[in-house]
Coordinates of C-alpha atoms in Angstrom, one line a residue:
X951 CA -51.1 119.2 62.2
X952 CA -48.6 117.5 59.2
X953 CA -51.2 114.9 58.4
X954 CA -54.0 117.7 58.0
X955 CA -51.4 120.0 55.8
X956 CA -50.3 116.9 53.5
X957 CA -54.2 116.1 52.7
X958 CA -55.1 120.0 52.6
X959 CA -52.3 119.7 49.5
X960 CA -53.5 116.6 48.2
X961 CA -56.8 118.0 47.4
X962 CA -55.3 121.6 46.0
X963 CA -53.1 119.3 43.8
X964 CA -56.4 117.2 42.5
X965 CA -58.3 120.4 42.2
X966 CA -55.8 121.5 39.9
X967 CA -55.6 118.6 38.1
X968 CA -59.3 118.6 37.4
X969 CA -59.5 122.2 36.2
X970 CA -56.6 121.6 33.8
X971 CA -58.3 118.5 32.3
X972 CA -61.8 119.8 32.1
X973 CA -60.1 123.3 30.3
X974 CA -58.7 121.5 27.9
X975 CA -61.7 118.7 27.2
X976 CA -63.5 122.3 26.5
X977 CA -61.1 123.4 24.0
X978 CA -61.0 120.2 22.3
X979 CA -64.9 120.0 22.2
X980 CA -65.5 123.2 20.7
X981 CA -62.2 123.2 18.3
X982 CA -64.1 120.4 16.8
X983 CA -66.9 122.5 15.6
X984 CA -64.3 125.1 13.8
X985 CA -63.4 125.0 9.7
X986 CA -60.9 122.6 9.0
X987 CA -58.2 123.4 6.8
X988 CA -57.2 127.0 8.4
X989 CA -56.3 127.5 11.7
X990 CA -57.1 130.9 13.5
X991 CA -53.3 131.0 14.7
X992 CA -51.8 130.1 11.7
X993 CA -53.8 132.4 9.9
X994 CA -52.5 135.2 11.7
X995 CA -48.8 133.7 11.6
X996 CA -49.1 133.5 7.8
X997 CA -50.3 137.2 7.6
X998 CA -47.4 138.3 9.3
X999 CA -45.4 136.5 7.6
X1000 CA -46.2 137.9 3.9
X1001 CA -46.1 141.4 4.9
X1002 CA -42.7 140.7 6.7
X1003 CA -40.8 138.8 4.4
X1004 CA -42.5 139.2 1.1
X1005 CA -40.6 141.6 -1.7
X1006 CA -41.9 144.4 -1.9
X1007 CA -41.9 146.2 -5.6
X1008 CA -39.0 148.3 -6.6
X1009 CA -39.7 151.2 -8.4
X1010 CA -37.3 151.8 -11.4
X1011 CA -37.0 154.8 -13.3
X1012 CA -36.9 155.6 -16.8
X1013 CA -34.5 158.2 -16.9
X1014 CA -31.0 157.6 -17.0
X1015 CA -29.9 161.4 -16.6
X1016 CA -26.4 161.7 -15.5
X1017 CA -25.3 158.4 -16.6
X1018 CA -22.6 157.7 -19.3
X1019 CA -24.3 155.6 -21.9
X1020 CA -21.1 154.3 -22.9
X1021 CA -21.2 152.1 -19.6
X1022 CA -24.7 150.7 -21.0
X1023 CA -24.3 147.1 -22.0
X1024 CA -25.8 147.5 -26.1
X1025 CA -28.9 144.8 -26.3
X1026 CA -27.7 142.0 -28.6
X1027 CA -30.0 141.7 -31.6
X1028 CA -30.6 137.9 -30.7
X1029 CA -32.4 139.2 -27.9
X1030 CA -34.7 141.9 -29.6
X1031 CA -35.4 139.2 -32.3
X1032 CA -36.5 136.7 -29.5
X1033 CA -38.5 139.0 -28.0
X1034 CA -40.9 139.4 -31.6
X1035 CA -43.3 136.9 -31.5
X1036 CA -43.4 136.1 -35.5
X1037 CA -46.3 133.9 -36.6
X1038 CA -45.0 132.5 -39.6
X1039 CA -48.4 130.6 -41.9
X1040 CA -47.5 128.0 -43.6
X1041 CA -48.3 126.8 -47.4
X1042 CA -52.2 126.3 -46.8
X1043 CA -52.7 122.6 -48.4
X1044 CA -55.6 122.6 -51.1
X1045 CA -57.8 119.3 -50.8
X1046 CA -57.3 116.4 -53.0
X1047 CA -60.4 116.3 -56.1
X1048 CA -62.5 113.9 -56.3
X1049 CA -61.8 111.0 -59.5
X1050 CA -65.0 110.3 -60.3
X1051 CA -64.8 107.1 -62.2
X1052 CA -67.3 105.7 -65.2
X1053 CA -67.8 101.8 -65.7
X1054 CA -70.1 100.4 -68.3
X1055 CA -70.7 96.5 -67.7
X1056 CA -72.3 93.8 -70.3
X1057 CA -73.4 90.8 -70.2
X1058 CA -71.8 90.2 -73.2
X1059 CA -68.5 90.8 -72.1
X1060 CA -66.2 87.6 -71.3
X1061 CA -65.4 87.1 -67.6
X1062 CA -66.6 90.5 -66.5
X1063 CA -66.9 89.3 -62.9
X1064 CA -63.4 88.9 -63.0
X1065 CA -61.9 91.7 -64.4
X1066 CA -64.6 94.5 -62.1
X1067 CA -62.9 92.7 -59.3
X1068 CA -59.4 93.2 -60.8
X1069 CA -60.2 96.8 -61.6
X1070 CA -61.8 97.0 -58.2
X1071 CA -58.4 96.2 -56.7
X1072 CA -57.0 98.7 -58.8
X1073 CA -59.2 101.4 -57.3
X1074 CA -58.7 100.4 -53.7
X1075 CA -55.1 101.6 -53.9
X1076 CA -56.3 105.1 -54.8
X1077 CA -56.2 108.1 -52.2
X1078 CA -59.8 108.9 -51.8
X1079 CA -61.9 111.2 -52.6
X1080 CA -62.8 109.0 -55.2
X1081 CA -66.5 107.8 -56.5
X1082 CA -67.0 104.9 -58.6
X1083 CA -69.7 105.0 -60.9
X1084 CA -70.8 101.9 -62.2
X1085 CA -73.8 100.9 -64.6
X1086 CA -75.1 97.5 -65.7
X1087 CA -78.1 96.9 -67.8
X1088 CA -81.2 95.6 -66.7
X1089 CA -80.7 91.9 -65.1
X1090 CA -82.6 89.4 -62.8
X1091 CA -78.6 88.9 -61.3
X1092 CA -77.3 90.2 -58.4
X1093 CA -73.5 89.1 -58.5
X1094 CA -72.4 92.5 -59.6
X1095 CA -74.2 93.9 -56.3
X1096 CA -72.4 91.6 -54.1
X1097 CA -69.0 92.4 -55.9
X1098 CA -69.3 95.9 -55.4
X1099 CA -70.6 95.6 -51.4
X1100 CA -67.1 93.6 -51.3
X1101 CA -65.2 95.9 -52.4
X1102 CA -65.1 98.9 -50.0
X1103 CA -65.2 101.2 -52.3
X1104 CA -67.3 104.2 -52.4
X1105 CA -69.4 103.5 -55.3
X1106 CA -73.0 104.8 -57.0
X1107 CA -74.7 101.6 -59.1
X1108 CA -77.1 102.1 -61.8
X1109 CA -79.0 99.9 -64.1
X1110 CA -80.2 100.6 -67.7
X1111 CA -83.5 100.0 -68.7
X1112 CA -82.7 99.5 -72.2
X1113 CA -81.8 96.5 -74.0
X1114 CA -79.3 96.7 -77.0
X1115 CA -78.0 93.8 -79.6
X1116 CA -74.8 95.7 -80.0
X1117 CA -71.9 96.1 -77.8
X1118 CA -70.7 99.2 -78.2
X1119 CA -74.0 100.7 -78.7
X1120 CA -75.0 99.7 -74.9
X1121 CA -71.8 100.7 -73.8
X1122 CA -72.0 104.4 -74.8
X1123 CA -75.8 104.2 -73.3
X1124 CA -75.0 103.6 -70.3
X1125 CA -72.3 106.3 -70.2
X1126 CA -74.6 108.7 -71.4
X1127 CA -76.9 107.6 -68.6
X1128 CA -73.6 108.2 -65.7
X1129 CA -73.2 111.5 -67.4
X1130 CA -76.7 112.5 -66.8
X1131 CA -76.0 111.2 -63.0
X1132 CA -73.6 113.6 -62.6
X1133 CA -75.2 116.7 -64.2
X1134 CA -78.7 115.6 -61.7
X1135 CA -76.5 115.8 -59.0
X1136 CA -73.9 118.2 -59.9
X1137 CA -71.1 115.9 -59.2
X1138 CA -67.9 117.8 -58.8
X1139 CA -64.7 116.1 -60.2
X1140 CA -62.3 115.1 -62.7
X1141 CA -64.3 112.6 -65.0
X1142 CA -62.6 109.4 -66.5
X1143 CA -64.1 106.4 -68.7
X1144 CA -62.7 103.0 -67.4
X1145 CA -63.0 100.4 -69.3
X1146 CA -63.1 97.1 -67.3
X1147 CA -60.0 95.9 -69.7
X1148 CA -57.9 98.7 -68.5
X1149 CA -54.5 98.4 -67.0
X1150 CA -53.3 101.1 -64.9
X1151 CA -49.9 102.9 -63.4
X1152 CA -51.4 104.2 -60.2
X1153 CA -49.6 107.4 -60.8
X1154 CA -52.4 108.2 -63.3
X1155 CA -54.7 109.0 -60.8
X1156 CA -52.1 111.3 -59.1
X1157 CA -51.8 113.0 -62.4
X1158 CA -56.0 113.2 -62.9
X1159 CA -56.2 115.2 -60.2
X1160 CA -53.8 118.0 -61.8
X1161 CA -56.1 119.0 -64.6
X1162 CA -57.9 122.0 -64.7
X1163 CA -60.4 121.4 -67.8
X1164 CA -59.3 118.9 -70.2
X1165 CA -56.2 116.2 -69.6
X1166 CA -55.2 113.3 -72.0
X1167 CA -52.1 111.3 -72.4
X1168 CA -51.0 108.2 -74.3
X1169 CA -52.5 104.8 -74.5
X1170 CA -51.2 101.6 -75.7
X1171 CA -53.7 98.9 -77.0
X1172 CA -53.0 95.4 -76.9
X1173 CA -54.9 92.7 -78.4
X1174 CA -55.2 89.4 -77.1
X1175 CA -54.0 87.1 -80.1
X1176 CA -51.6 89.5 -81.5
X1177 CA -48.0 90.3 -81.0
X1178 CA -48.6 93.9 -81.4
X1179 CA -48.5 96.5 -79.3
X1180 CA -50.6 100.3 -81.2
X1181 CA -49.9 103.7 -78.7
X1182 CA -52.3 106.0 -79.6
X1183 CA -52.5 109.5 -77.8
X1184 CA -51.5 113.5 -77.9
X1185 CA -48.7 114.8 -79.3
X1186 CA -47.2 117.3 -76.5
X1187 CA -44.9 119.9 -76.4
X1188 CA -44.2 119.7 -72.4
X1189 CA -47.2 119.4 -71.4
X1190 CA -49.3 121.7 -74.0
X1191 CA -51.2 119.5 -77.2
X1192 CA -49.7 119.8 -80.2
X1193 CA -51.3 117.0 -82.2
X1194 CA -52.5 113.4 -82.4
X1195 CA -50.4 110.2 -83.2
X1196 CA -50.7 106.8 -83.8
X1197 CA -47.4 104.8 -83.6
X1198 CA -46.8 101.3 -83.0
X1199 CA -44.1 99.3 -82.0
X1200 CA -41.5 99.1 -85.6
X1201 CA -41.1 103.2 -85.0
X1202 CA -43.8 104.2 -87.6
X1203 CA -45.6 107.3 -86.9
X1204 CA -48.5 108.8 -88.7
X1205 CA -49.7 112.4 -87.9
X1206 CA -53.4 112.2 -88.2
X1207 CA -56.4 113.5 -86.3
X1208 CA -58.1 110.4 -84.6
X1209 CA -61.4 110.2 -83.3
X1210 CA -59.7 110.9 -79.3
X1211 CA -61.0 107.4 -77.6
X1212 CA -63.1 107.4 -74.6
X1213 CA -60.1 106.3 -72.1
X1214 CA -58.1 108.7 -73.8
X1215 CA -58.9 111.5 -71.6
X1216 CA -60.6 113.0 -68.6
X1217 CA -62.5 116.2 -68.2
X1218 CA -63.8 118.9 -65.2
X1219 CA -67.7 117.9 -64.6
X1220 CA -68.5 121.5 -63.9
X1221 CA -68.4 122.0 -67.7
X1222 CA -71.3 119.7 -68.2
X1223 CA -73.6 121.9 -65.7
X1224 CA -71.6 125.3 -65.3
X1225 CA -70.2 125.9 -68.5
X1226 CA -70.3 129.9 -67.6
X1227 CA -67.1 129.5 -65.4
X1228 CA -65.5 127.6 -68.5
X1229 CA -66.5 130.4 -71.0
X1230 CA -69.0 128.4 -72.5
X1231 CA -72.4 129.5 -73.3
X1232 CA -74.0 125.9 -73.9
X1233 CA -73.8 123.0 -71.6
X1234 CA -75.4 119.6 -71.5
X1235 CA -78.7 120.6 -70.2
X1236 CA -78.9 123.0 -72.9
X1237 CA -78.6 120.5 -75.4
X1238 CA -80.7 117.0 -76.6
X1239 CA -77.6 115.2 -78.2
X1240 CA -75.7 112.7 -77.2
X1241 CA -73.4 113.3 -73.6
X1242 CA -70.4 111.3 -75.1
X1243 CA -70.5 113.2 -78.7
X1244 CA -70.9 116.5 -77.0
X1245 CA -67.5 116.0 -74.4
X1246 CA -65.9 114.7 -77.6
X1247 CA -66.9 118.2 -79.6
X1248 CA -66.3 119.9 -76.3
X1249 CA -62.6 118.9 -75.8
X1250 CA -61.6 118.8 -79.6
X1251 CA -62.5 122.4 -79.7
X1252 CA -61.1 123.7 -76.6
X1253 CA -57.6 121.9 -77.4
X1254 CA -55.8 125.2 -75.9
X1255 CA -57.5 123.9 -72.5
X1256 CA -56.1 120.3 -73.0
X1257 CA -53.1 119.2 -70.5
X1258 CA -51.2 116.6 -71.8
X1259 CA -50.2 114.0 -68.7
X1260 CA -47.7 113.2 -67.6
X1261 CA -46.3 116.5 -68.1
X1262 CA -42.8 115.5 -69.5
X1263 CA -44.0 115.4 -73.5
X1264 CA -46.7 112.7 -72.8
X1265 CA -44.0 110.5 -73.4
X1266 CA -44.6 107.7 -70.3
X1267 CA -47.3 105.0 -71.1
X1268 CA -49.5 105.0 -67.8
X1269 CA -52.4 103.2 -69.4
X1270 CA -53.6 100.1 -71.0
X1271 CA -56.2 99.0 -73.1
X1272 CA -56.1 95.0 -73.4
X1273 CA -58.8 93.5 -75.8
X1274 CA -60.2 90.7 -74.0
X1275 CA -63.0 89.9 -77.1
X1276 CA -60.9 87.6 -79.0
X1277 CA -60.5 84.5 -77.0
X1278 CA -57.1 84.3 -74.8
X1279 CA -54.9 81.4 -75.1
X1280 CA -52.6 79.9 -71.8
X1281 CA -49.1 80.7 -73.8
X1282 CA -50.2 84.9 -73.5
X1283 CA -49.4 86.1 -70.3
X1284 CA -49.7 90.2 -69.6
X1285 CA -47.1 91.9 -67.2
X1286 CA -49.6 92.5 -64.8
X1287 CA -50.6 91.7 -61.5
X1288 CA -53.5 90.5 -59.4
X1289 CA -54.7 94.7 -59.1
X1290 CA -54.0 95.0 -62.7
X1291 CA -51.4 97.8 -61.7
X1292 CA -48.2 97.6 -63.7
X1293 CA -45.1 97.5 -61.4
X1294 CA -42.2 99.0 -62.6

């Protein structure tokens, strides 16, 4: 009977055994087919949780009835200031204008390759916008092309058709012809005429974008076999045109009224094509005469409009005019540098 019992148990124990493992190979199989990333019992855990243990909202009242107010902490006035969002907008910053810059060439100018390419430098070290404008008359070369593609400037080139004998007379041609450029296009900027012998301070072109209609300022011309220096400009009261000087360098000073040279001064283009918001009534398209002539008439009889640079009494020489016609020896030597800027 004891062997019969102990296998009668043996079996009840493997039975068991065998419903426990084929329970839980179910469970595994079908929890396998259920949404990861929640669990059912987890779920309800979390539930349970958050309306157990979460804070629930206090209500607070408004009303502070039967309270001394005496007991009431004040609000500092750091605190109420914080809580003011104030936007402060700054100075808004006004864009630079564009220098639009005029360049006759000739052929009959010695070592012109040179000097564009030392007035080129010059440029470079100008905050942009800037436009270079330059005109050459009409040639089977190309070396002015490749200069200018060197250069990295941004620059318009045109050529002149016509063929002149005299120097100057092809030189104001082809500024007549950049001036008609501009008024096509209706160019807006300050315009300035420079010549490829000038010498500048490169806080001129800081100054050229201050003007409003009309700017000039001093210039001092300097020949190449003489050992004399001629300053020729505006006579300023600050920074208002009084008058017109010529003075060179033994302190003698004659008050005249010069013919104003041509990189003497610098003028808004608008008035050229928009004369209207100038209070003109006659612009260039309105008129067959020369461009050059009529700025020239234009800014000698608005001299109320003119703003003498820079602003303390035109009294700073930011400009130079070297004459490179008469031939150059190796004993003169120019305080300038490979840019053609002057460094103080």
């Amino acid at each position: 009977m004891g062997s019969v019992e102990r296998s009668r148990k043996k079996v009840m124990s493997w039975k068991k055994a065998m419903v426990h493992f084929s329970l839980c190979f179910v469970m595994g199989f079908f929890t396998g087919f259920a949404p990861t990333g929640k669990s059912i019992f987890h779920s309800h855990v979390d539930y349970s949780n958050r309306s157990e243990f979460a804070p629930q909202p206090i209500e607070v009242s408004q009303k502070t009835t039967n309270v001394n107010r005496s007991w009431i902490a004040p609000t500092p006035r750091s605190l109420v200031h914080k809580q003011k969002l104030h936007v402060k907008i700054g100075p808004q910053l006004k864009p630079r204008r564009l220098i639009i810059i005029v360049t006759p060439t000739s052929t009959k100018l010695p070592f012109q390759t040179v000097i564009l390419a030392r007035l080129a430098n010059t440029i470079k070290l100008v905050p942009q916008p800037l436009l270079w404008i330059v005109v050459e008359g009409q040639t089977d070369s190309t070396e002015l092309s490749k200069t200018l593609r060197k250069t990295g400037i941004m620059y318009r080139h045109l050529v002149s058709k016509e063929n002149f004998t005299d120097l100057e007379a092809e030189l104001n041609h082809q500024r007549n012809l950049a001036l008609k450029h501009i008024v096509h296009h209706r160019l807006s900027g300050i315009v300035h005429f420079a010549e490829l012998s000038n010498v500048y301070d490169l806080e001129f072109f800081q100054q050229l974008r201050y003007i409003e209609v009309f700017g000039t300022w001093p210039t001092a011309s300097l020949a190449a076999n003489r050992k004399k220096v001629m300053i020729e400009g505006p006579v300023c009261d600050s920074s208002k045109v009084i008058g017109w000087h010529l003075r060179n360098m033994n302190n003698e000073t004659d008050i005249i009224t010069p013919p104003i040279h041509i990189s003497s001064f610098a003028f808004n283009s608008s008035i050229l094509w928009d004369p209207e918001r100038w209070g003109r009534t006659s612009s260039l398209q309105d008129t067959s005469q020369n461009s050059i002539k009529f700025v020239k008439e234009v800014v000698l009889e608005d001299q109320e409009k003119l703003r003498g640079i820079p602003p303390e009494d035109c009294s700073r020489i930011l400009l130079w005019r070297f004459n490179f016609h008469a031939r150059t020896t190796s004993n003169h030597k120019f305080p300038t540098t490979a840019s053609g800027v002057i460094r103080k």
